[in-house]
Amino acid sequence: MSEVAGLDVGSRAIKLVVRREGETILSRRLPTTFDPAGQLRQLFADGVPKRLAVTGYGRELARELYPTARAVTEIKAHALGGASLFPQAATLLDIGGQDTKAIALLPGGRVGRFEMNDRCAAGTGKFLEYVATAFGLSVAAFAALALTGDDPPLISSMCTVFAETEATTLMARGVSQANIALGLHKAVAGRTLAMLGRVGLTPPVVFVGGVAQNPCLVRLVAEAVGFDVLVPEAPDMTGALGAALWLAAETP
């Protein structure tokens, strides 16, 4: 069997997975930056895979650069990738830099019902990045701070601008930064729970995407759904993996 490659061009990172004979032989990621075309040229400096499937926010840009590449939707790619890593999973949650997806999985990684929030940054990695910056912290440090909170306030706004204003008001009232950080994470988890409920939340749930690397949000999502969630070792690579799997099935 020849090689197949899956490319996920996200808003924050570009991910590549190359597979041969049913095994992943290469995984790479680069930041998307403000020059995704330049980043793609750097990624494929040694040559473009002959069999390439593209997905993600920038898949059309990738197809302009590599016209022979096949495109697959993010929903299909993440469903296939998540189901390949956890065949027992019945629901998939993907929180990326710019959107959130909740997918009811059918056998073989097929897609049942799904919901996708791609109209604003509310509840996405971009939201957490924005509020972390307002605290003067990296996203990782912001998550670590949130884990030390024990009395989170209710954050009512998921708009990035209004949430920052609400956080500033809470600080002026003497609420600790740790509890505000935890409250902001809980607001994201709560929004996620609503999306999962609309696709018929069924365990086990697999949590993928770059935000699944946030330990505070993983804990809060698990608490919100009422059971542990499955998180792959490299949750941000699931879309690229699924794109490669899709291409292998489409062009055996």
Coordinates of N, CA and C in Angstrom, one line a residue:
M1 N 0.9 -1.2 0.0 CA 0.0 0.0 0.0 C 0.9 1.2 0.0
S2 N 0.6 2.2 -0.8 CA 1.4 3.4 -0.9 C 1.1 4.4 0.2
E3 N 1.8 5.4 0.3 CA 1.7 6.3 1.4 C 0.4 7.2 1.2
V4 N -0.2 7.6 2.2 CA -1.2 8.7 2.2 C -0.9 9.7 3.2
A5 N -1.3 11.0 2.9 CA -1.0 12.0 3.9 C -2.2 12.8 4.1
G6 N -2.4 13.2 5.4 CA -3.5 14.1 5.7 C -3.0 15.4 6.3
L7 N -3.6 16.5 5.8 CA -3.1 17.8 6.2 C -4.3 18.6 6.7
D8 N -4.2 19.1 7.9 CA -5.2 19.9 8.6 C -4.7 21.3 8.8
V9 N -5.2 22.3 8.0 CA -4.8 23.6 8.0 C -5.7 24.4 9.0
G10 N -5.4 24.5 10.2 CA -6.2 25.2 11.2 C -5.9 26.6 11.3
S11 N -6.6 27.3 12.2 CA -6.4 28.8 12.4 C -5.2 29.0 13.2
R12 N -4.8 28.1 14.1 CA -3.6 28.3 14.9 C -2.4 27.4 14.5
A13 N -2.7 26.3 13.9 CA -1.6 25.4 13.6 C -1.9 24.6 12.3
I14 N -0.8 24.2 11.6 CA -1.0 23.3 10.5 C -0.4 22.0 10.9
K15 N -1.2 20.9 10.7 CA -0.8 19.6 11.1 C -0.7 18.6 9.9
L16 N 0.3 17.8 9.9 CA 0.5 16.8 8.8 C 0.7 15.4 9.4
V17 N 0.0 14.4 8.9 CA 0.1 13.0 9.3 C 0.3 12.2 8.0
V18 N 1.4 11.4 8.0 CA 1.7 10.5 6.8 C 1.6 9.1 7.3
R19 N 0.8 8.3 6.5 CA 0.7 6.9 6.9 C 1.1 6.0 5.8
R20 N 1.6 4.8 6.2 CA 2.0 3.8 5.3 C 1.7 2.4 5.8
E21 N 1.0 1.6 5.0 CA 0.6 0.3 5.4 C -0.1 0.3 6.8
G22 N -1.0 1.2 6.9 CA -1.9 1.3 8.1 C -1.2 1.9 9.3
E23 N 0.0 2.4 9.2 CA 0.7 2.9 10.4 C 1.1 4.4 10.1
T24 N 1.0 5.2 11.2 CA 1.5 6.6 11.1 C 3.0 6.6 11.1
I25 N 3.7 7.1 10.1 CA 5.1 7.1 10.0 C 5.7 8.5 10.2
L26 N 4.8 9.5 10.1 CA 5.3 10.9 10.3 C 4.2 11.8 10.8
S27 N 4.5 12.6 11.8 CA 3.5 13.6 12.3 C 4.3 14.9 12.5
R28 N 3.8 16.0 11.9 CA 4.5 17.3 12.0 C 3.4 18.4 12.2
R29 N 3.8 19.4 12.9 CA 3.0 20.6 13.0 C 3.8 21.9 13.0
L30 N 3.2 22.9 12.4 CA 3.8 24.2 12.4 C 2.7 25.2 12.7
P31 N 3.1 26.4 13.3 CA 2.1 27.4 13.6 C 1.6 28.0 12.2
T32 N 0.3 28.3 12.2 CA -0.2 28.8 10.9 C 0.3 30.2 10.6
T33 N 0.5 31.1 11.6 CA 1.0 32.4 11.5 C 0.1 33.2 10.5
F34 N 0.6 34.4 10.1 CA -0.2 35.2 9.2 C 0.2 34.9 7.7
D35 N 1.1 33.9 7.6 CA 1.5 33.5 6.2 C 1.4 32.0 6.1
P36 N 0.1 31.5 6.1 CA -0.1 30.1 6.0 C 0.5 29.5 4.7
A37 N 0.5 30.2 3.6 CA 1.0 29.7 2.3 C 2.5 29.5 2.5
G38 N 3.2 30.4 3.1 CA 4.6 30.2 3.3 C 4.9 29.1 4.3
Q39 N 4.1 28.9 5.3 CA 4.3 27.8 6.2 C 4.1 26.4 5.5
L40 N 3.1 26.4 4.6 CA 2.9 25.2 3.8 C 4.1 24.8 2.9
R41 N 4.6 25.9 2.3 CA 5.8 25.6 1.5 C 7.0 25.1 2.3
Q42 N 7.1 25.7 3.5 CA 8.1 25.2 4.4 C 7.9 23.7 4.8
L43 N 6.6 23.4 5.1 CA 6.3 22.1 5.5 C 6.6 21.0 4.4
F44 N 6.4 21.4 3.2 CA 6.6 20.5 2.1 C 7.9 20.9 1.3
A45 N 8.9 21.4 2.0 CA 10.1 21.8 1.3 C 10.8 20.6 0.6
D46 N 10.6 19.4 1.1 CA 11.3 18.2 0.6 C 10.4 17.5 -0.5
G47 N 9.2 18.1 -0.7 CA 8.3 17.5 -1.7 C 6.9 17.3 -1.2
V48 N 5.9 17.4 -2.0 CA 4.5 17.2 -1.6 C 4.1 15.7 -1.8
P49 N 3.5 15.1 -0.8 CA 3.0 13.7 -1.0 C 2.1 13.6 -2.2
K50 N 2.3 12.4 -2.9 CA 1.5 12.2 -4.1 C 0.0 12.0 -3.7
R51 N -0.3 11.4 -2.6 CA -1.7 11.2 -2.2 C -1.9 12.0 -0.9
L52 N -2.6 13.2 -1.1 CA -2.7 14.1 -0.1 C -4.2 14.5 0.1
A53 N -4.7 14.5 1.3 CA -6.0 15.0 1.6 C -5.9 16.2 2.5
V54 N -6.7 17.2 2.3 CA -6.6 18.4 3.1 C -8.0 18.7 3.8
T55 N -7.9 19.2 5.0 CA -9.1 19.6 5.7 C -8.8 20.8 6.5
G56 N -9.7 21.3 7.2 CA -9.5 22.4 8.1 C -9.9 23.8 7.5
Y57 N -9.7 24.8 8.3 CA -10.1 26.1 8.0 C -9.4 26.6 6.7
G58 N -8.2 26.2 6.4 CA -7.4 26.7 5.2 C -7.3 25.6 4.1
R59 N -8.3 24.7 4.1 CA -8.1 23.6 3.1 C -8.2 24.2 1.6
E60 N -9.0 25.2 1.4 CA -9.1 25.8 0.1 C -7.8 26.4 -0.4
L61 N -7.1 27.1 0.6 CA -5.8 27.6 0.3 C -4.9 26.5 -0.1
A62 N -4.9 25.4 0.7 CA -4.0 24.3 0.4 C -4.3 23.7 -1.0
R63 N -5.6 23.6 -1.4 CA -5.9 23.1 -2.7 C -5.5 24.0 -3.8
E64 N -5.5 25.3 -3.6 CA -4.9 26.2 -4.6 C -3.4 26.0 -4.8
L65 N -2.7 25.7 -3.7 CA -1.3 25.4 -3.8 C -1.0 24.0 -4.4
Y66 N -1.9 23.1 -4.0 CA -1.7 21.7 -4.4 C -2.9 21.1 -5.1
P67 N -3.2 21.4 -6.3 CA -4.5 21.1 -7.0 C -4.8 19.7 -7.0
T68 N -3.9 18.8 -6.9 CA -4.2 17.3 -7.0 C -4.7 16.8 -5.6
A69 N -4.6 17.6 -4.6 CA -5.0 17.2 -3.3 C -6.5 17.1 -3.2
R70 N -7.0 16.1 -2.4 CA -8.5 15.9 -2.2 C -8.9 16.7 -1.0
A71 N -10.1 17.2 -0.9 CA -10.5 17.9 0.2 C -11.6 17.1 1.0
V72 N -11.6 17.1 2.3 CA -12.6 16.5 3.1 C -13.0 17.4 4.2
T73 N -14.3 17.4 4.6 CA -14.8 18.3 5.6 C -14.1 18.0 6.9
E74 N -14.1 19.0 7.8 CA -13.5 18.9 9.1 C -14.3 17.9 9.9
I75 N -15.6 17.9 9.7 CA -16.5 17.0 10.5 C -16.2 15.6 10.2
K76 N -16.1 15.2 8.9 CA -15.7 13.8 8.6 C -14.3 13.5 9.0
A77 N -13.4 14.4 8.9 CA -12.0 14.1 9.2 C -11.9 13.8 10.7
H78 N -12.5 14.7 11.5 CA -12.3 14.5 13.0 C -13.1 13.2 13.4
A79 N -14.2 13.0 12.8 CA -15.0 11.8 13.2 C -14.1 10.5 12.9
L80 N -13.5 10.4 11.7 CA -12.7 9.3 11.4 C -11.5 9.2 12.3
G81 N -10.8 10.3 12.5 CA -9.6 10.3 13.3 C -9.9 9.9 14.8
G82 N -11.0 10.5 15.3 CA -11.3 10.1 16.7 C -11.8 8.7 16.9
A83 N -12.6 8.2 15.9 CA -13.0 6.8 16.0 C -11.9 5.8 15.8
S84 N -10.9 6.2 15.0 CA -9.8 5.3 14.8 C -9.0 5.1 16.1
L85 N -8.9 6.2 16.9 CA -8.1 6.1 18.1 C -8.9 5.5 19.2
F86 N -10.2 5.7 19.2 CA -11.1 5.2 20.3 C -12.3 4.6 19.6
P87 N -12.3 3.4 19.1 CA -13.4 2.8 18.4 C -14.7 2.7 19.2
Q88 N -14.5 2.7 20.5 CA -15.7 2.6 21.4 C -16.4 3.9 21.6
A89 N -15.8 5.0 21.1 CA -16.4 6.4 21.4 C -17.7 6.5 20.6
A90 N -18.7 7.2 21.3 CA -20.0 7.4 20.7 C -20.2 8.9 20.4
T91 N -19.4 9.7 21.0 CA -19.6 11.2 20.8 C -18.2 11.8 20.7
L92 N -18.1 12.8 19.8 CA -16.8 13.4 19.7 C -16.9 14.9 20.0
L93 N -16.0 15.5 20.7 CA -16.0 16.9 21.0 C -14.6 17.4 20.4
D94 N -14.7 18.4 19.6 CA -13.5 19.0 19.0 C -13.5 20.5 19.3
I95 N -12.6 21.0 20.1 CA -12.4 22.4 20.3 C -11.1 22.9 19.7
G96 N -11.2 23.6 18.7 CA -10.0 24.1 18.0 C -9.8 25.6 18.3
G97 N -8.9 26.2 17.5 CA -8.6 27.6 17.7 C -9.7 28.5 17.4
Q98 N -10.6 28.1 16.4 CA -11.6 29.0 16.0 C -13.0 28.5 15.9
D99 N -13.2 27.2 16.2 CA -14.5 26.7 16.2 C -14.6 25.5 17.2
T100 N -15.9 25.1 17.4 CA -16.1 24.0 18.3 C -17.1 23.0 17.5
K101 N -16.9 21.7 17.6 CA -17.7 20.8 17.0 C -18.1 19.7 18.0
A102 N -19.4 19.3 17.9 CA -19.9 18.2 18.7 C -20.5 17.2 17.7
I103 N -20.1 16.0 17.7 CA -20.5 15.0 16.7 C -21.0 13.7 17.3
A104 N -22.1 13.2 16.9 CA -22.6 11.9 17.3 C -22.0 10.9 16.4
L105 N -21.2 10.0 16.9 CA -20.4 9.0 16.1 C -21.3 7.8 15.8
L106 N -21.2 7.3 14.6 CA -21.8 6.0 14.2 C -20.7 5.0 14.0
P107 N -21.0 3.7 13.9 CA -19.9 2.7 13.7 C -19.0 3.1 12.5
G108 N -17.7 2.8 12.7 CA -16.8 3.1 11.6 C -16.4 4.5 11.5
G109 N -16.8 5.4 12.4 CA -16.4 6.8 12.4 C -17.3 7.6 11.5
R110 N -18.5 7.0 11.1 CA -19.4 7.8 10.3 C -20.1 8.8 11.2
V111 N -20.6 9.9 10.6 CA -21.2 11.0 11.3 C -22.7 10.9 11.4
G112 N -23.1 11.0 12.7 CA -24.6 11.1 12.9 C -25.0 12.6 12.9
R113 N -25.6 13.0 14.0 CA -25.9 14.4 14.1 C -24.6 15.2 14.5
F114 N -24.6 16.5 14.1 CA -23.4 17.3 14.6 C -23.8 18.7 14.7
E115 N -23.1 19.4 15.5 CA -23.2 20.9 15.7 C -21.9 21.5 15.6
M116 N -21.8 22.7 15.0 CA -20.6 23.4 14.8 C -20.7 24.9 15.1
N117 N -19.9 25.4 15.9 CA -19.9 26.8 16.2 C -18.7 27.4 15.5
D118 N -19.0 28.1 14.4 CA -17.9 28.7 13.6 C -18.1 30.1 13.3
R119 N -19.1 30.7 14.0 CA -19.5 32.1 13.7 C -18.8 33.2 14.5
C120 N -18.2 32.7 15.7 CA -17.5 33.7 16.5 C -16.5 32.8 17.4
A121 N -15.7 33.5 18.1 CA -14.6 32.8 18.9 C -15.2 32.3 20.2
A122 N -16.4 32.6 20.5 CA -17.0 32.2 21.9 C -16.8 30.7 22.1
G123 N -16.2 30.4 23.2 CA -16.0 29.0 23.6 C -14.9 28.2 22.9
T124 N -14.1 28.9 22.1 CA -13.0 28.2 21.4 C -11.7 28.5 22.0
G125 N -10.6 27.9 21.3 CA -9.3 28.2 21.8 C -8.9 29.7 21.7
K126 N -9.4 30.4 20.7 CA -9.2 31.8 20.6 C -9.7 32.6 21.8
F127 N -10.8 32.2 22.3 CA -11.4 32.8 23.5 C -10.5 32.7 24.7
L128 N -10.0 31.4 24.9 CA -9.1 31.2 26.0 C -7.8 31.9 25.8
E129 N -7.3 32.0 24.6 CA -6.0 32.7 24.3 C -6.2 34.2 24.6
Y130 N -7.3 34.7 24.2 CA -7.6 36.1 24.4 C -7.6 36.5 25.9
V131 N -8.4 35.7 26.7 CA -8.5 36.1 28.1 C -7.2 35.8 28.8
A132 N -6.5 34.7 28.4 CA -5.2 34.5 29.1 C -4.2 35.7 28.8
T133 N -4.3 36.2 27.6 CA -3.4 37.4 27.3 C -3.8 38.5 28.2
A134 N -5.1 38.7 28.4 CA -5.6 39.8 29.3 C -5.0 39.6 30.7
F135 N -4.8 38.4 31.1 CA -4.2 38.1 32.5 C -2.7 38.2 32.4
G136 N -2.1 38.4 31.2 CA -0.7 38.5 31.1 C 0.0 37.1 31.2
L137 N -0.8 36.0 30.8 CA -0.3 34.7 30.9 C -0.4 33.9 29.6
S138 N 0.4 32.9 29.5 CA 0.2 31.9 28.4 C -1.0 31.1 28.6
V139 N -1.5 30.4 27.6 CA -2.7 29.6 27.8 C -2.4 28.5 28.8
A140 N -1.2 27.9 28.7 CA -0.9 26.8 29.7 C -0.8 27.3 31.1
A141 N -0.3 28.5 31.3 CA -0.2 29.1 32.7 C -1.6 29.5 33.1
F142 N -2.4 30.0 32.2 CA -3.8 30.3 32.6 C -4.6 29.1 33.0
A143 N -4.4 28.0 32.3 CA -5.1 26.8 32.7 C -4.6 26.3 34.1
A144 N -3.3 26.4 34.3 CA -2.7 26.0 35.6 C -3.2 26.9 36.7
L145 N -3.4 28.2 36.5 CA -3.9 29.1 37.5 C -5.4 28.7 37.8
A146 N -6.1 28.4 36.7 CA -7.6 28.0 36.9 C -7.7 26.8 37.8
L147 N -6.7 25.8 37.7 CA -6.8 24.6 38.4 C -6.6 24.8 39.9
T148 N -6.1 26.0 40.3 CA -5.9 26.3 41.7 C -7.2 27.0 42.3
G149 N -8.1 27.4 41.5 CA -9.3 28.0 41.9 C -10.2 27.1 42.7
D150 N -11.1 27.6 43.6 CA -12.0 26.7 44.3 C -13.4 27.3 44.5
D151 N -13.6 28.6 44.0 CA -14.9 29.2 44.2 C -15.1 30.1 43.0
P152 N -15.4 29.5 41.8 CA -15.5 30.2 40.6 C -16.8 31.1 40.5
P153 N -16.7 32.3 40.1 CA -17.9 33.1 39.9 C -18.6 32.7 38.6
L154 N -19.9 33.0 38.5 CA -20.6 32.8 37.3 C -20.2 33.8 36.2
I155 N -19.6 33.4 35.1 CA -19.3 34.3 34.0 C -20.4 34.2 33.0
S156 N -21.1 35.3 32.8 CA -22.3 35.3 32.0 C -22.1 35.5 30.5
S157 N -21.0 36.1 30.2 CA -20.7 36.5 28.8 C -19.6 35.6 28.2
M158 N -19.9 35.1 26.9 CA -18.9 34.4 26.2 C -18.3 35.2 25.1
C159 N -18.7 36.4 24.9 CA -18.1 37.3 24.0 C -16.7 37.7 24.6
T160 N -15.6 37.6 23.8 CA -14.3 37.9 24.3 C -14.2 39.2 25.0
V161 N -14.7 40.2 24.3 CA -14.6 41.6 24.8 C -15.4 41.8 26.1
F162 N -16.6 41.3 26.2 CA -17.5 41.4 27.4 C -16.9 40.6 28.5
A163 N -16.4 39.4 28.2 CA -15.8 38.5 29.2 C -14.6 39.2 29.9
E164 N -13.8 39.9 29.1 CA -12.7 40.6 29.7 C -13.2 41.7 30.6
T165 N -14.2 42.4 30.2 CA -14.8 43.4 31.0 C -15.4 42.9 32.3
E166 N -16.0 41.7 32.2 CA -16.6 41.1 33.4 C -15.5 40.6 34.3
A167 N -14.4 40.1 33.8 CA -13.3 39.7 34.6 C -12.7 40.8 35.3
T168 N -12.6 42.0 34.7 CA -12.0 43.2 35.3 C -12.9 43.6 36.4
T169 N -14.2 43.6 36.2 CA -15.2 44.0 37.3 C -15.1 43.1 38.5
L170 N -14.9 41.8 38.2 CA -14.8 40.8 39.3 C -13.5 41.0 40.1
M171 N -12.4 41.3 39.4 CA -11.2 41.6 40.1 C -11.3 42.8 41.0
A172 N -12.0 43.8 40.5 CA -12.3 45.1 41.3 C -13.1 44.8 42.6
R173 N -13.9 43.7 42.5 CA -14.7 43.3 43.7 C -13.9 42.4 44.6
G174 N -12.7 42.1 44.3 CA -11.8 41.3 45.2 C -11.8 39.8 44.9
V175 N -12.4 39.4 43.8 CA -12.4 37.9 43.4 C -11.0 37.6 43.0
S176 N -10.5 36.5 43.4 CA -9.1 36.1 43.1 C -9.0 35.8 41.6
Q177 N -7.8 36.0 41.0 CA -7.5 35.7 39.6 C -7.8 34.2 39.4
A178 N -7.4 33.4 40.3 CA -7.5 31.9 40.1 C -9.0 31.6 40.0
N179 N -9.9 32.2 40.8 CA -11.3 31.9 40.7 C -11.9 32.5 39.4
I180 N -11.4 33.6 39.0 CA -11.9 34.2 37.8 C -11.5 33.3 36.6
A181 N -10.3 32.8 36.6 CA -9.8 32.0 35.5 C -10.6 30.7 35.5
L182 N -10.9 30.1 36.7 CA -11.7 28.9 36.7 C -13.1 29.2 36.2
G183 N -13.7 30.4 36.6 CA -15.0 30.7 36.1 C -15.1 30.8 34.6
L184 N -14.0 31.4 34.0 CA -14.0 31.5 32.5 C -13.9 30.1 31.9
H185 N -13.1 29.2 32.4 CA -13.0 27.9 31.9 C -14.4 27.2 32.1
K186 N -15.1 27.4 33.2 CA -16.4 26.8 33.4 C -17.4 27.3 32.4
A187 N -17.3 28.5 32.0 CA -18.2 29.1 31.0 C -18.0 28.4 29.7
V188 N -16.8 28.1 29.3 CA -16.5 27.3 28.1 C -17.1 25.9 28.2
A189 N -16.8 25.3 29.3 CA -17.3 23.9 29.5 C -18.8 23.9 29.4
G190 N -19.5 24.9 30.0 CA -20.9 24.9 30.0 C -21.5 25.1 28.6
R191 N -20.9 25.9 27.8 CA -21.3 26.1 26.4 C -21.1 24.8 25.6
T192 N -20.0 24.1 25.9 CA -19.7 22.8 25.3 C -20.8 21.8 25.6
L193 N -21.2 21.7 26.9 CA -22.2 20.8 27.3 C -23.5 21.0 26.6
A194 N -23.9 22.2 26.3 CA -25.1 22.5 25.6 C -25.0 21.9 24.2
M195 N -23.9 22.1 23.5 CA -23.7 21.6 22.2 C -23.8 20.0 22.2
L196 N -23.1 19.4 23.1 CA -23.1 18.0 23.2 C -24.5 17.4 23.4
G197 N -25.3 18.1 24.2 CA -26.6 17.7 24.5 C -27.5 17.7 23.2
R198 N -27.2 18.7 22.4 CA -28.1 18.8 21.2 C -27.8 17.7 20.1
V199 N -26.6 17.0 20.3 CA -26.3 15.9 19.3 C -26.6 14.6 20.0
G200 N -27.2 14.7 21.2 CA -27.5 13.4 22.0 C -26.3 12.8 22.7
L201 N -25.9 13.6 23.7 CA -24.7 13.1 24.4 C -24.8 11.7 24.8
T202 N -23.8 10.9 24.3 CA -23.8 9.4 24.7 C -22.3 9.1 25.0
P203 N -22.1 8.5 26.1 CA -20.7 8.0 26.4 C -20.3 6.8 25.6
P204 N -19.0 6.6 25.4 CA -17.9 7.4 25.8 C -17.7 8.6 24.9
V205 N -17.2 9.7 25.5 CA -16.9 10.9 24.7 C -15.4 11.0 24.5
V206 N -15.0 11.3 23.2 CA -13.6 11.5 23.0 C -13.4 13.0 22.7
F207 N -12.4 13.6 23.4 CA -12.2 15.1 23.3 C -10.9 15.3 22.5
V208 N -11.0 16.0 21.4 CA -9.9 16.3 20.5 C -9.8 17.8 20.2
G209 N -8.7 18.1 19.5 CA -8.5 19.5 19.1 C -7.4 20.1 20.1
G210 N -6.9 21.2 19.7 CA -5.8 21.8 20.5 C -6.2 22.1 22.0
V211 N -7.5 22.4 22.2 CA -7.9 22.8 23.5 C -8.0 21.6 24.4
A212 N -8.0 20.4 23.9 CA -8.0 19.2 24.7 C -6.7 19.0 25.4
Q213 N -5.7 19.8 25.1 CA -4.4 19.8 25.8 C -4.5 20.6 27.1
N214 N -5.7 21.3 27.3 CA -5.9 22.1 28.5 C -6.4 21.3 29.6
P215 N -5.6 20.9 30.6 CA -6.1 20.0 31.7 C -7.3 20.5 32.5
C216 N -7.4 21.8 32.6 CA -8.5 22.3 33.4 C -9.8 22.1 32.6
L217 N -9.8 22.4 31.3 CA -11.0 22.2 30.6 C -11.4 20.7 30.4
V218 N -10.4 19.8 30.3 CA -10.7 18.4 30.3 C -11.4 18.0 31.6
R219 N -10.9 18.5 32.7 CA -11.5 18.1 34.0 C -13.0 18.7 34.0
L220 N -13.1 19.9 33.6 CA -14.5 20.6 33.7 C -15.5 19.9 32.7
V221 N -15.0 19.6 31.5 CA -15.9 18.9 30.6 C -16.3 17.5 31.2
A222 N -15.4 16.8 31.8 CA -15.7 15.5 32.4 C -16.7 15.7 33.5
E223 N -16.5 16.8 34.3 CA -17.5 17.1 35.4 C -18.9 17.4 34.8
A224 N -18.8 18.2 33.7 CA -20.1 18.6 33.2 C -20.9 17.5 32.6
V225 N -20.2 16.5 31.9 CA -21.0 15.4 31.3 C -21.2 14.3 32.3
G226 N -20.5 14.3 33.4 CA -20.7 13.3 34.4 C -19.9 12.0 34.3
F227 N -18.9 12.0 33.5 CA -18.0 10.8 33.4 C -16.7 11.3 32.7
D228 N -15.7 10.4 32.8 CA -14.4 10.7 32.2 C -14.5 10.8 30.7
V229 N -13.7 11.7 30.1 CA -13.6 11.8 28.7 C -12.3 11.2 28.2
L230 N -12.3 10.7 27.0 CA -11.1 10.1 26.4 C -10.3 11.2 25.6
V231 N -9.0 11.3 25.9 CA -8.2 12.3 25.2 C -7.0 11.6 24.6
P232 N -6.8 11.7 23.3 CA -5.7 11.1 22.6 C -4.4 11.7 23.1
E233 N -3.3 11.1 22.9 CA -1.9 11.6 23.2 C -1.6 12.9 22.5
A234 N -2.1 13.0 21.3 CA -1.8 14.2 20.5 C -3.2 14.6 19.9
P235 N -4.1 15.3 20.7 CA -5.4 15.5 20.3 C -5.5 16.5 19.2
D236 N -4.5 17.4 19.0 CA -4.6 18.3 17.9 C -4.3 17.7 16.5
M237 N -3.8 16.5 16.5 CA -3.5 15.8 15.2 C -4.7 15.0 14.7
T238 N -5.8 15.0 15.3 CA -6.9 14.0 15.0 C -7.5 14.4 13.6
G239 N -7.6 15.6 13.3 CA -8.1 16.0 11.9 C -7.2 15.6 10.8
A240 N -5.9 15.8 11.0 CA -5.0 15.3 9.9 C -5.0 13.8 9.8
L241 N -5.0 13.1 10.9 CA -5.1 11.7 10.9 C -6.4 11.2 10.2
G242 N -7.5 11.8 10.5 CA -8.7 11.5 9.8 C -8.7 11.7 8.4
A243 N -8.1 12.8 7.9 CA -8.0 13.1 6.5 C -7.2 12.0 5.8
A244 N -6.1 11.6 6.4 CA -5.3 10.5 5.8 C -6.1 9.2 5.7
L245 N -6.9 8.9 6.8 CA -7.7 7.7 6.8 C -8.8 7.8 5.7
W246 N -9.4 8.9 5.6 CA -10.4 9.1 4.6 C -9.9 8.9 3.2
L247 N -8.7 9.4 2.9 CA -8.1 9.3 1.6 C -7.7 7.8 1.3
A248 N -7.2 7.2 2.3 CA -6.9 5.7 2.1 C -8.1 4.9 1.8
A249 N -9.2 5.2 2.4 CA -10.5 4.5 2.1 C -11.0 4.9 0.7
E250 N -10.9 6.1 0.3 CA -11.5 6.6 -0.9 C -10.6 6.1 -2.1
T251 N -9.3 6.0 -2.0 CA -8.5 5.7 -3.1 C -7.5 4.5 -2.7
P252 N -8.1 3.3 -2.4 CA -7.3 2.2 -1.9 C -6.2 1.8 -2.9

